[in-house]
XYZ file of C-alpha atoms in Angstrom:
772
model
C 81.571 73.920 151.046
C 78.057 74.620 152.531
C 76.474 73.872 149.143
C 78.358 70.544 149.093
C 77.285 69.605 152.542
C 73.635 70.437 151.820
C 73.882 68.199 148.633
C 75.325 65.431 150.719
C 72.432 65.825 153.285
C 69.891 65.727 150.475
C 71.481 62.574 149.113
C 71.594 60.873 152.421
C 67.857 61.846 152.987
C 66.947 60.381 149.606
C 68.897 57.217 150.609
C 67.108 57.058 153.951
C 63.684 57.730 152.299
C 64.304 54.714 149.924
C 65.231 52.548 152.806
C 62.177 53.581 154.808
C 59.895 52.856 151.768
C 61.521 49.383 151.408
C 60.889 48.668 155.088
C 57.292 49.736 154.708
C 56.814 47.550 151.598
C 58.009 44.293 153.295
C 56.158 45.097 156.555
C 58.955 46.210 158.935
C 56.796 49.122 160.214
C 58.865 49.823 163.275
C 62.089 50.246 161.216
C 60.338 52.249 158.597
C 59.246 54.836 161.171
C 62.679 54.879 162.843
C 64.431 55.555 159.439
C 61.683 58.043 158.304
C 62.039 60.014 161.554
C 65.798 60.100 161.196
C 65.428 61.411 157.765
C 63.002 64.101 159.129
C 65.671 65.219 161.486
C 67.871 65.912 158.566
C 65.198 68.108 156.956
C 66.427 70.987 159.123
C 69.516 71.078 157.038
C 67.638 70.836 153.638
C 65.238 72.983 151.741
C 63.944 70.128 149.442
C 60.190 70.210 150.056
C 59.574 66.845 148.144
C 61.699 64.693 150.308
C 60.444 66.519 153.411
C 56.705 65.911 152.729
C 57.446 62.343 151.467
C 59.423 61.420 154.636
C 56.698 62.788 156.920
C 53.802 60.897 155.133
C 55.862 57.817 154.917
C 56.376 57.569 158.561
C 52.625 58.223 159.112
C 51.653 55.489 156.771
C 53.892 53.104 158.612
C 52.124 54.037 161.874
C 48.753 53.408 160.301
C 49.774 50.007 158.891
C 51.171 49.024 162.295
C 47.901 49.967 164.163
C 49.184 53.206 165.663
C 46.449 55.333 164.180
C 46.177 57.745 167.106
C 49.876 58.532 166.796
C 49.591 59.068 163.019
C 46.639 61.392 163.133
C 48.255 64.540 164.691
C 51.292 64.130 162.311
C 49.068 64.048 159.249
C 46.825 66.931 160.467
C 49.875 69.085 160.959
C 51.221 68.121 157.535
C 47.966 69.060 155.853
C 47.255 72.245 157.709
C 50.858 73.523 157.717
C 52.476 72.519 154.488
C 55.765 73.964 153.284
C 55.044 76.651 150.574
C 57.251 74.793 148.017
C 55.484 71.386 148.605
C 54.388 70.203 145.208
C 50.513 69.811 144.686
C 50.777 66.013 144.296
C 52.333 65.542 147.854
C 49.871 67.974 149.427
C 47.130 65.788 147.889
C 48.839 62.700 149.020
C 48.983 63.868 152.636
C 45.307 64.735 152.495
C 44.371 61.255 151.156
C 46.461 59.420 153.940
C 44.794 61.671 156.567
C 41.341 60.686 155.165
C 42.302 57.065 155.355
C 43.369 57.632 159.043
C 39.980 59.137 159.791
C 38.040 56.267 158.196
C 40.074 53.701 160.012
C 39.616 55.384 163.375
C 35.767 55.522 162.636
C 35.822 59.305 162.501
C 32.245 60.365 162.283
C 32.396 64.053 161.426
C 30.646 64.166 157.934
C 32.558 67.043 156.464
C 36.369 66.370 156.736
C 36.705 63.118 154.815
C 34.623 64.165 151.851
C 36.514 67.491 151.739
C 39.885 65.762 151.963
C 38.892 63.216 149.161
C 37.528 65.934 146.879
C 39.136 65.998 143.505
C 41.567 63.227 144.479
C 41.246 60.952 141.429
C 41.458 63.785 138.954
C 44.797 64.826 140.340
C 46.215 61.328 140.734
C 44.959 60.122 137.381
C 47.461 62.578 135.669
C 50.426 61.416 137.673
C 50.690 57.808 136.292
C 49.518 54.449 137.013
C 51.079 54.005 140.518
C 49.589 57.259 141.890
C 46.233 56.423 140.180
C 46.294 52.952 141.729
C 46.886 54.505 145.193
C 44.165 56.972 144.611
C 41.568 54.295 143.700
C 42.743 52.373 146.808
C 41.878 55.258 149.130
C 38.600 56.094 147.231
C 37.477 52.521 147.609
C 38.414 52.519 151.357
C 36.227 55.782 151.766
C 33.210 54.792 149.516
C 32.959 51.301 151.290
C 32.947 52.786 154.793
C 29.691 53.003 156.693
C 29.817 56.771 157.072
C 30.121 57.477 153.303
C 27.018 58.589 151.459
C 28.516 58.835 148.066
C 27.681 56.066 145.446
C 30.031 52.973 145.289
C 29.263 51.665 141.830
C 31.037 54.328 139.704
C 34.374 53.860 141.525
C 34.048 50.052 141.262
C 33.613 50.328 137.454
C 36.522 52.705 137.333
C 38.726 50.432 139.323
C 37.898 47.389 137.241
C 38.640 49.206 133.970
C 42.044 50.381 135.394
C 42.984 46.870 136.575
C 42.180 45.358 133.106
C 44.195 47.992 131.342
C 47.082 48.739 133.717
C 47.085 46.050 136.284
C 49.950 43.992 134.896
C 52.157 47.151 134.978
C 51.747 47.709 138.732
C 54.078 46.468 141.440
C 52.981 43.276 143.100
C 52.009 45.004 146.374
C 50.091 47.723 144.641
C 48.143 45.384 142.520
C 47.219 43.130 145.590
C 46.201 46.194 147.610
C 43.848 47.455 144.845
C 42.348 43.969 144.283
C 41.789 43.741 148.180
C 39.946 46.986 148.516
C 38.000 46.361 145.199
C 36.876 43.033 146.705
C 36.000 44.596 150.014
C 33.789 47.137 148.174
C 31.989 44.311 146.397
C 31.548 42.508 149.715
C 29.898 45.621 151.143
C 27.257 45.179 148.377
C 26.860 41.532 149.087
C 28.403 40.520 145.704
C 30.341 37.614 146.969
C 30.812 35.848 143.725
C 32.639 39.068 142.469
C 34.848 38.919 145.635
C 35.799 35.218 144.909
C 36.649 35.985 141.191
C 38.834 39.004 142.207
C 40.673 37.358 145.097
C 40.984 33.623 144.191
C 44.204 34.240 142.301
C 45.702 36.928 144.679
C 48.369 34.777 146.170
C 51.717 35.986 147.713
C 54.715 34.791 145.829
C 56.839 32.183 147.717
C 59.964 33.238 149.615
C 59.744 36.685 151.182
C 56.446 38.158 149.936
C 56.120 41.921 149.918
C 53.322 43.183 152.152
C 52.132 39.952 153.697
C 49.449 41.632 155.793
C 47.803 42.657 152.478
C 47.668 39.133 151.235
C 46.583 37.992 154.666
C 43.624 40.320 154.702
C 42.804 39.185 151.118
C 42.705 35.531 152.312
C 40.359 36.499 155.145
C 38.043 38.493 152.643
C 38.044 35.465 150.391
C 37.048 33.238 153.215
C 34.101 35.442 154.212
C 32.835 35.375 150.600
C 33.319 31.665 150.294
C 31.470 31.099 153.528
C 28.526 33.180 152.385
C 28.431 31.092 149.170
C 28.192 27.885 151.235
C 31.835 26.817 150.518
C 32.834 26.277 154.167
C 35.731 23.927 153.491
C 37.416 26.311 151.162
C 36.680 29.192 153.582
C 38.377 27.306 156.397
C 41.597 26.787 154.367
C 41.735 30.400 153.492
C 41.458 31.478 157.121
C 44.436 29.142 157.942
C 46.397 30.692 155.187
C 45.316 34.170 156.118
C 46.364 33.648 159.697
C 49.842 32.378 158.589
C 50.374 35.599 156.492
C 49.253 37.820 159.303
C 51.494 36.102 161.742
C 54.355 36.404 159.024
C 53.752 40.053 158.844
C 53.898 40.378 162.696
C 57.074 38.369 162.842
C 58.712 41.044 160.604
C 58.198 43.667 163.358
C 61.176 43.414 165.674
C 59.855 45.782 168.365
C 57.615 43.735 170.719
C 55.397 46.704 171.586
C 54.915 47.585 167.909
C 54.195 43.782 167.154
C 51.553 43.759 169.872
C 49.896 46.970 168.562
C 49.883 45.437 165.023
C 47.991 42.396 166.080
C 45.760 44.268 168.546
C 44.372 46.809 166.035
C 40.581 46.274 165.748
C 40.647 45.259 162.074
C 43.401 42.515 162.620
C 41.957 41.385 165.933
C 38.529 40.757 164.241
C 40.042 38.782 161.471
C 42.138 36.591 163.772
C 39.109 35.773 166.013
C 37.621 33.898 163.005
C 40.637 31.479 162.846
C 39.821 28.016 164.244
C 41.885 26.906 167.214
C 44.954 24.884 166.543
C 43.443 21.602 167.936
C 40.236 22.055 165.989
C 42.107 22.860 162.783
C 44.162 19.662 163.082
C 41.029 17.649 163.827
C 39.330 19.117 160.765
C 42.332 18.541 158.608
C 42.534 14.974 159.909
C 38.705 14.537 159.171
C 39.243 15.709 155.572
C 42.145 13.180 155.114
C 40.184 10.379 156.560
C 37.076 11.165 154.364
C 39.269 11.233 151.256
C 40.781 7.893 152.191
C 37.441 6.306 152.762
C 36.091 7.562 149.431
C 38.993 6.097 147.520
C 38.366 2.599 148.888
C 36.209 0.329 146.696
C 36.298 -2.928 148.781
C 33.706 -3.089 151.595
C 35.954 -5.278 153.848
C 38.956 -3.086 153.406
C 36.767 -0.048 154.031
C 35.805 -1.541 157.441
C 39.483 -2.093 158.287
C 40.378 1.428 157.330
C 37.410 3.020 159.180
C 38.248 1.263 162.564
C 42.038 1.915 162.254
C 41.374 5.596 161.487
C 38.882 6.067 164.359
C 41.241 4.377 166.877
C 44.148 6.491 165.779
C 42.256 9.754 165.866
C 41.362 9.411 169.568
C 44.248 7.073 170.737
C 41.815 4.286 171.505
C 43.516 0.929 172.494
C 40.670 -1.308 171.367
C 37.741 -1.034 168.993
C 35.151 -2.868 167.019
C 32.518 -2.223 164.431
C 29.081 -3.912 164.692
C 26.886 -3.821 161.579
C 23.146 -4.370 161.192
C 21.863 -7.665 159.672
C 19.135 -7.958 156.955
C 16.325 -6.939 159.311
C 18.124 -3.672 160.218
C 18.157 -4.490 164.005
C 20.265 -7.606 164.322
C 23.631 -6.087 165.108
C 26.767 -8.222 165.189
C 30.483 -7.669 165.562
C 32.071 -7.548 162.077
C 35.541 -6.382 163.025
C 37.515 -6.175 166.252
C 40.941 -4.911 166.965
C 43.315 -5.573 169.942
C 40.885 -8.071 171.648
C 42.326 -11.394 172.840
C 40.922 -14.247 170.785
C 39.805 -16.149 173.861
C 37.883 -13.236 175.203
C 36.301 -11.908 171.978
C 33.070 -13.855 172.385
C 32.627 -12.363 175.841
C 33.466 -8.910 174.589
C 30.831 -9.268 172.003
C 27.991 -10.481 174.293
C 28.761 -8.037 177.192
C 29.670 -5.045 175.118
C 26.480 -5.313 173.010
C 24.551 -4.234 176.120
C 26.553 -0.990 175.984
C 25.898 -0.628 172.289
C 22.034 -0.962 172.532
C 21.659 2.777 173.317
C 23.817 3.600 170.228
C 21.679 1.386 168.081
C 18.823 3.688 168.932
C 20.789 6.580 167.578
C 22.317 7.841 170.878
C 26.082 8.303 171.372
C 27.564 7.123 174.576
C 30.611 8.472 176.339
C 32.017 7.378 179.636
C 34.949 9.574 180.825
C 35.589 7.111 183.770
C 33.525 3.978 183.128
C 34.469 2.396 186.436
C 32.880 5.341 188.348
C 29.963 5.556 186.023
C 26.662 4.102 187.349
C 25.458 3.281 183.883
C 28.169 0.583 183.642
C 28.459 -0.769 187.246
C 26.883 -4.095 186.175
C 28.933 -4.527 183.101
C 31.648 -7.213 183.691
C 33.638 -6.042 180.719
C 34.528 -2.705 182.399
C 36.288 -4.437 185.314
C 37.375 -7.485 183.369
C 39.307 -5.557 180.797
C 40.179 -2.547 183.107
C 38.231 -0.102 180.857
C 38.852 3.515 181.878
C 37.077 5.299 179.051
C 34.693 4.136 176.376
C 32.445 5.525 173.556
C 29.945 3.972 171.370
C 28.815 5.978 168.249
C 26.027 5.114 165.772
C 26.837 4.928 162.052
C 24.121 6.668 160.049
C 23.471 6.619 156.410
C 20.549 8.344 154.763
C 18.524 8.424 157.936
C 19.168 4.802 158.833
C 21.571 3.286 161.437
C 23.678 0.774 159.581
C 26.071 0.008 162.455
C 28.034 1.318 165.483
C 31.684 2.106 166.317
C 32.797 1.098 169.782
C 36.078 2.350 171.158
C 37.714 2.044 174.637
C 40.742 3.095 176.470
C 42.119 1.012 179.404
C 43.677 2.252 182.662
C 47.045 3.153 181.300
C 45.505 5.027 178.324
C 44.095 8.550 178.156
C 40.356 9.297 178.776
C 38.169 10.331 175.960
C 36.883 13.841 175.790
C 33.593 15.234 174.507
C 35.666 16.720 171.562
C 36.777 13.177 170.743
C 33.091 12.104 170.762
C 32.036 14.924 168.390
C 34.968 13.958 166.066
C 34.129 10.325 165.942
C 30.468 11.105 165.444
C 31.288 13.149 162.435
C 33.657 10.481 161.107
C 31.203 7.606 161.735
C 28.546 9.252 159.637
C 30.987 9.647 156.705
C 32.219 6.028 157.207
C 28.614 4.770 157.137
C 27.909 6.628 153.923
C 31.142 5.407 152.281
C 30.405 1.860 153.398
C 26.777 2.050 151.976
C 28.098 3.364 148.684
C 30.873 0.738 148.443
C 28.362 -1.996 149.116
C 26.068 -0.654 146.444
C 28.860 -0.219 144.028
C 29.752 -3.911 144.582
C 26.237 -5.040 144.066
C 25.880 -3.080 140.906
C 29.039 -4.543 139.544
C 27.742 -8.033 140.288
C 24.487 -7.095 138.562
C 26.405 -5.549 135.697
C 28.297 -8.718 135.103
C 25.084 -10.771 135.286
C 23.415 -8.608 132.692
C 26.512 -8.861 130.419
C 26.265 -12.602 130.645
C 22.655 -12.339 129.696
C 22.845 -9.996 126.697
C 26.385 -10.878 125.632
C 29.558 -8.684 125.533
C 29.400 -5.081 124.565
C 30.358 -4.338 121.084
C 31.511 -0.735 121.380
C 33.125 1.888 123.451
C 32.585 5.474 122.158
C 33.221 5.046 118.403
C 35.521 2.105 118.760
C 33.746 -1.092 117.543
C 34.654 -4.793 118.251
C 33.343 -7.866 119.841
C 36.571 -9.980 120.057
C 37.926 -10.987 123.424
C 41.114 -8.819 122.719
C 38.844 -5.689 122.323
C 36.701 -6.678 125.335
C 39.893 -6.448 127.363
C 40.640 -3.009 125.922
C 37.067 -1.741 126.654
C 37.283 -2.994 130.146
C 40.535 -1.001 130.795
C 39.107 2.028 129.108
C 36.151 1.867 131.305
C 38.240 1.823 134.413
C 40.535 4.677 133.521
C 38.218 7.050 131.648
C 36.976 8.868 134.905
C 40.496 9.542 136.026
C 42.909 12.221 135.030
C 46.018 9.967 134.657
C 48.236 10.285 131.689
C 47.896 7.495 129.184
C 50.106 5.976 126.327
C 48.221 4.194 123.574
C 50.371 1.931 121.745
C 49.461 0.111 118.556
C 50.106 -0.224 114.881
C 49.127 2.422 112.449
C 45.439 2.455 111.705
C 44.346 0.661 114.917
C 42.236 3.678 115.993
C 44.602 5.388 118.618
C 42.950 8.781 118.169
C 39.452 7.111 118.447
C 40.566 5.772 121.876
C 41.898 9.115 123.007
C 38.602 10.820 122.109
C 36.519 8.066 123.801
C 38.560 8.624 127.004
C 38.038 12.250 126.819
C 34.364 12.196 126.114
C 33.599 9.559 128.760
C 35.740 11.367 131.355
C 35.392 14.327 133.834
C 36.647 16.837 131.188
C 34.052 15.822 128.487
C 32.494 19.296 128.467
C 35.951 20.911 127.776
C 38.014 21.108 124.592
C 39.779 17.987 122.968
C 42.861 19.036 121.047
C 45.131 16.735 119.044
C 48.412 16.994 117.262
C 50.576 14.538 115.271
C 54.188 15.053 116.549
C 55.625 13.360 113.486
C 54.004 15.737 111.036
C 55.883 18.919 112.017
C 59.668 19.740 112.272
C 60.921 20.441 115.794
C 60.849 24.287 115.608
C 57.229 24.381 114.328
C 56.138 21.658 116.838
C 57.610 23.643 119.787
C 55.627 26.702 118.773
C 52.613 24.641 118.065
C 52.570 23.070 121.390
C 53.805 25.905 123.713
C 52.937 29.011 121.770
C 55.118 31.914 121.107
C 55.306 35.584 121.748
C 55.431 38.369 119.260
C 58.892 38.748 117.698
C 60.148 35.290 118.990
C 61.193 34.391 115.345
C 60.591 35.502 111.804
C 56.954 35.594 111.101
C 55.801 35.834 114.731
C 53.802 38.983 114.252
C 51.600 38.428 117.296
C 51.384 36.519 120.500
C 49.923 33.007 119.945
C 48.700 30.473 122.437
C 49.927 26.887 121.873
C 47.986 23.670 122.068
C 48.736 23.251 125.770
C 46.963 26.611 126.578
C 44.214 25.941 124.101
C 43.519 22.637 125.817
C 43.466 24.151 129.327
C 41.090 22.207 131.508
C 40.558 19.797 128.613
C 42.524 16.968 126.917
C 45.617 17.206 124.618
C 46.168 14.161 122.490
C 49.817 13.884 121.145
C 49.995 11.288 118.357
C 53.320 9.674 117.316
C 55.080 10.972 120.592
C 57.792 8.516 119.928
C 59.059 10.670 116.991
C 59.755 13.633 119.321
C 63.406 14.919 119.380
C 65.207 14.809 122.728
C 64.848 18.505 123.222
C 61.177 18.396 122.702
C 60.952 15.446 125.006
C 62.697 17.437 127.769
C 60.293 20.339 127.330
C 57.275 18.129 127.498
C 58.588 16.445 130.577
C 59.105 19.859 132.228
C 55.454 20.878 131.531
C 54.065 17.572 132.868
C 56.177 17.993 136.140
C 55.485 21.562 136.836
C 52.103 22.129 135.323
C 53.337 25.274 133.658
C 55.083 26.354 130.441
C 56.736 29.132 128.796
C 55.957 30.411 125.235
C 58.786 30.364 122.766
C 60.495 33.734 123.374
C 58.397 34.319 126.585
C 59.888 35.143 129.947
C 57.119 34.185 132.376
C 55.384 30.826 133.259
C 51.822 30.129 132.299
C 49.917 27.600 134.502
C 48.003 24.896 132.459
C 45.641 22.151 133.624
C 45.591 19.649 130.864
C 44.962 15.790 130.691
C 47.784 14.510 128.335
C 46.967 11.301 126.336
C 49.715 10.215 123.952
C 49.971 7.486 121.278
C 52.825 5.762 119.278
C 53.255 2.944 116.847
C 56.785 2.402 118.235
C 57.974 0.168 120.987
C 58.886 2.769 123.573
C 60.731 0.277 125.748
C 63.003 -0.491 122.722
C 63.425 3.212 122.104
C 64.469 3.743 125.664
C 66.962 0.874 125.538
C 68.365 2.503 122.279
C 68.700 5.859 123.944
C 66.129 7.592 121.688
C 63.365 8.111 124.220
C 63.744 9.410 127.808
C 62.884 6.849 130.429
C 61.565 9.449 132.893
C 59.269 10.950 130.343
C 57.958 7.466 129.511
C 56.952 6.887 133.169
C 55.326 10.294 133.299
C 53.285 9.473 130.152
C 52.596 5.848 130.712
C 50.831 5.858 134.095
C 48.536 3.558 132.375
C 49.689 2.010 129.007
C 46.838 0.994 126.677
C 47.839 -1.617 123.963
C 45.611 -1.773 120.964
C 45.624 -5.136 119.164
C 46.094 -5.171 115.421
C 43.178 -6.202 113.378
C 44.768 -9.678 112.565
C 44.596 -10.487 116.286
C 41.075 -9.429 116.761
C 39.544 -12.730 115.864
C 35.876 -12.364 114.636
C 35.894 -8.616 114.415
C 36.437 -8.238 110.732
C 32.969 -9.371 109.698
C 31.462 -7.265 112.470
C 33.487 -4.219 111.466
C 32.722 -4.702 107.796
C 29.064 -4.585 108.477
C 29.299 -1.629 110.762
C 31.546 0.385 108.361
C 29.421 -0.476 105.311
C 26.390 1.037 107.121
C 28.290 4.262 107.848
C 29.542 4.453 104.291
C 26.133 3.847 102.804
C 24.507 6.308 105.152
C 26.897 9.115 104.224
C 25.883 8.553 100.622
C 22.210 8.346 101.411
C 21.967 4.733 100.390
C 21.288 1.310 101.840
C 24.338 -0.720 102.760
C 24.917 -3.752 100.504
C 24.988 -7.251 101.845
C 28.373 -9.092 101.908
C 28.338 -12.810 101.123
C 29.793 -15.091 103.693
C 32.720 -16.360 101.634
C 33.862 -12.828 101.096
C 33.668 -12.079 104.729
C 35.720 -15.313 105.384
C 38.321 -14.082 102.809
C 38.425 -10.630 104.467
C 38.946 -12.271 107.862
C 41.886 -14.369 106.524
C 43.609 -11.363 105.161
C 46.278 -10.021 107.579
C 45.302 -6.216 107.184
C 48.703 -4.672 107.634
C 46.986 -1.185 107.611
C 44.454 -2.393 110.189
C 41.042 -0.696 110.515
C 41.997 2.202 108.373
C 42.893 -0.058 105.552
C 39.690 -2.055 105.980
C 37.639 1.155 105.782
C 39.369 2.289 102.568
C 38.895 -1.123 100.968
C 35.194 -1.098 101.974
C 34.639 2.338 100.299
C 36.206 0.889 97.211
C 33.879 -2.192 97.359
C 30.918 0.019 98.023
C 31.423 1.903 94.807
C 31.846 -1.361 92.912
C 28.771 -3.055 94.212
C 26.430 -0.094 94.345
C 23.088 -1.481 95.857
C 23.907 -5.173 94.793
C 25.254 -7.916 97.117
C 29.029 -8.059 97.448
C 29.849 -11.399 95.698
C 33.050 -12.874 94.405
C 32.161 -11.486 90.951
C 32.274 -8.016 92.392
C 35.571 -8.591 94.064
C 37.239 -10.124 90.946
C 35.984 -7.161 88.843
C 38.876 -5.242 90.555
C 42.243 -6.894 90.022
C 43.677 -5.401 93.059
C 40.947 -6.726 95.298
C 40.993 -10.106 93.603
C 44.771 -10.439 94.375
C 44.294 -9.215 97.909
C 41.627 -11.780 98.797
C 41.976 -14.634 96.450
C 45.431 -14.597 94.924
C 47.301 -16.180 97.836
C 44.595 -17.971 99.467
C 46.288 -21.386 99.284
C 49.291 -19.967 101.210
C 47.282 -18.153 103.826
C 45.925 -21.219 105.643
C 43.240 -21.170 108.323
C 42.975 -18.158 110.686
C 43.065 -20.402 113.696
C 45.073 -23.508 114.170
C 44.026 -26.880 115.645
C 47.668 -27.596 116.500
C 47.124 -25.573 119.593
C 44.874 -26.808 122.372
C 41.821 -27.996 120.524
C 39.208 -27.083 123.127
C 40.563 -23.524 123.483
C 40.786 -22.999 119.747
C 37.205 -24.252 119.228
C 35.937 -21.920 121.926
C 37.704 -18.891 120.209
C 36.334 -19.815 116.757
C 32.724 -20.105 118.112
C 33.216 -16.660 119.876
C 34.521 -15.185 116.623
C 31.586 -16.650 114.627
C 29.068 -15.587 117.190
C 28.002 -19.229 117.624
C 27.743 -20.028 113.958
C 29.209 -23.475 113.677
C 29.759 -23.412 109.893
C 31.659 -20.155 110.067
C 33.726 -21.502 112.985
C 34.657 -24.500 111.014
C 35.795 -22.446 108.147
C 37.938 -20.245 110.409
C 39.564 -23.313 111.735
C 40.057 -24.911 108.312
C 38.081 -28.080 109.206
C 34.909 -29.718 107.958
C 31.540 -29.127 109.455
C 31.224 -32.719 110.576
C 34.636 -32.314 112.415
C 33.580 -29.331 114.384
C 30.226 -30.984 115.440
C 32.221 -34.050 116.650
C 34.836 -32.047 118.560
C 32.020 -29.940 120.176
C 30.449 -33.233 121.436
C 33.767 -34.468 122.613
C 34.462 -31.337 124.684
C 30.794 -30.751 125.792
C 30.745 -27.504 124.074
C 27.468 -25.659 122.853
């Protein structure tokens, strides 16, 4: 009976030990100590030295984590100096290392105790498996990075890095985060802030109920210090906010108010929280970031002025406001925008208020907390006329020059402005001035660009895409606008129209041009292979999967993935693709964990996706994900005037590849080429030109050369009678003549041939419509 009771006691102690450990892991330090002490009481009825030592040390660790170091020290000293004879060596060692940590965190200055307690630590812990080894490295880093330690830090840094690389994935979330934290703090001790950032930038607590939130909170503060040292103040600010949230979360898990106070009041935590911006300051900074982002996204100067004044008024609860801008001389300021001013009094407001603005025009901000009692404004009628209580006037500076001023006021029923309001509007006004200058300059450059285009003619290429027709000019304009963005794009067009060339042009003219461009034809692979090709697979996922393999999405990380013939995807593949686009992560075939990917996706198809959606063969939600911007490539038969231009360009490329000079193509052959409908589009044209190049050699491409090949002769001359003119005079004559002249680059004879009319007729029609 006694043996049975002892067995039950040991069982209960083990259960309580596990409970205390769980409380410690999630941050319930008060409960961890209570349960550990209850388990310790049961030790009088048990002779199990392992659970006895573990319970004592666990309770002491909870005291340390909660900031009660003075209470933990005597417990640990007694445990180390008076161990039970049967206590295993590993727990004796563990008690010594926790005591060493307590000495370090209490700034214990006696030089002998901590080195003696740490001596031989790693050698023992290394033999006991990854979790013990990780804990040993943790404490060794804490000791080596402390001010009182004279032992070298570099060897332990290298050892910790090697261990994390080999065993990190096998550790618990809390153990890995703790080791990364102390490894980063050791690098910070050496001033190696870039290493700190690389270690901690991905140390993020999982959503829900994170284990050890105080560890993740400290990691965010350490990351903030490193980012600030590297000049990345905005990111550092965000990290401090996040770190504070995690520390407060950790405190909220401590139920006992005294324990909670001790946790937040421990020197290390108190020092971190002192760096967190005040709530009002944080909200103001976040508001300023939002305002700057909004300003930078505006490309219309007038709309920018509207946005600037509205944002400034909302930020400080102003009732009225106006923006004055400098004239051509830089000193002639005038009201450009006013809000909430009565129309009949706007003129008076402008003339009277400009006297207030004069100081701001010299670069000095003005703030009146109570304008009615301020001697500076006693002679200003507008103060009494409009019952102004508080006012401010702030210069708008851009590149060392004052380009305008922002005037805001609040009347008697409103709130008075503060000096914090003034500082905020000053910061905002400078950003608004710079954004306005940039927007103005951009508008001027666009006008100049249009003027230059009118002088030198339309561009004839974009990337490796060539064309001068109006249809292609529209495509080039669209590509120019969307290349710098990261939006998903669907390129629609017949086979051979150059969809992959467009995708490559968008990539190499966009922000990811220095990253990888990866392409895949979705119609070229069966569904099972396509899934593995796109998303990768893990070893053993299917027969032949003898190793892990990254898919194209992972290979294209931070770059561009081009998916051709996306309209041929099966419904299952469409669903997987949609999920990746929505979540920004994927799972390999056979894998069980998500992988984050950052990829710009460009797709192409020769199908009418709207018709496919109507037929139930393509998902509508996927289409709207893919087609944020649809690009429609015209077939070659609709690119009036491009065939002769393309023929010359392609002949040059073909001849250059063979080390020869491109042969000249006679005009009647070019006309015949332009009349042909080209069902295979540019790809077919290129193949035909390669064939012609071989036939002609270095000689001019004449009708005789074409007729020497029966297939080419049939293509260009066999049905000439039925083909008719490329353009028709049945439609509006003036418009058709304009199109023909554009296609013929102003050559009236060629334009006449394209229209199927005589040279005399086109001359007469041009005079009739005053065309040149």
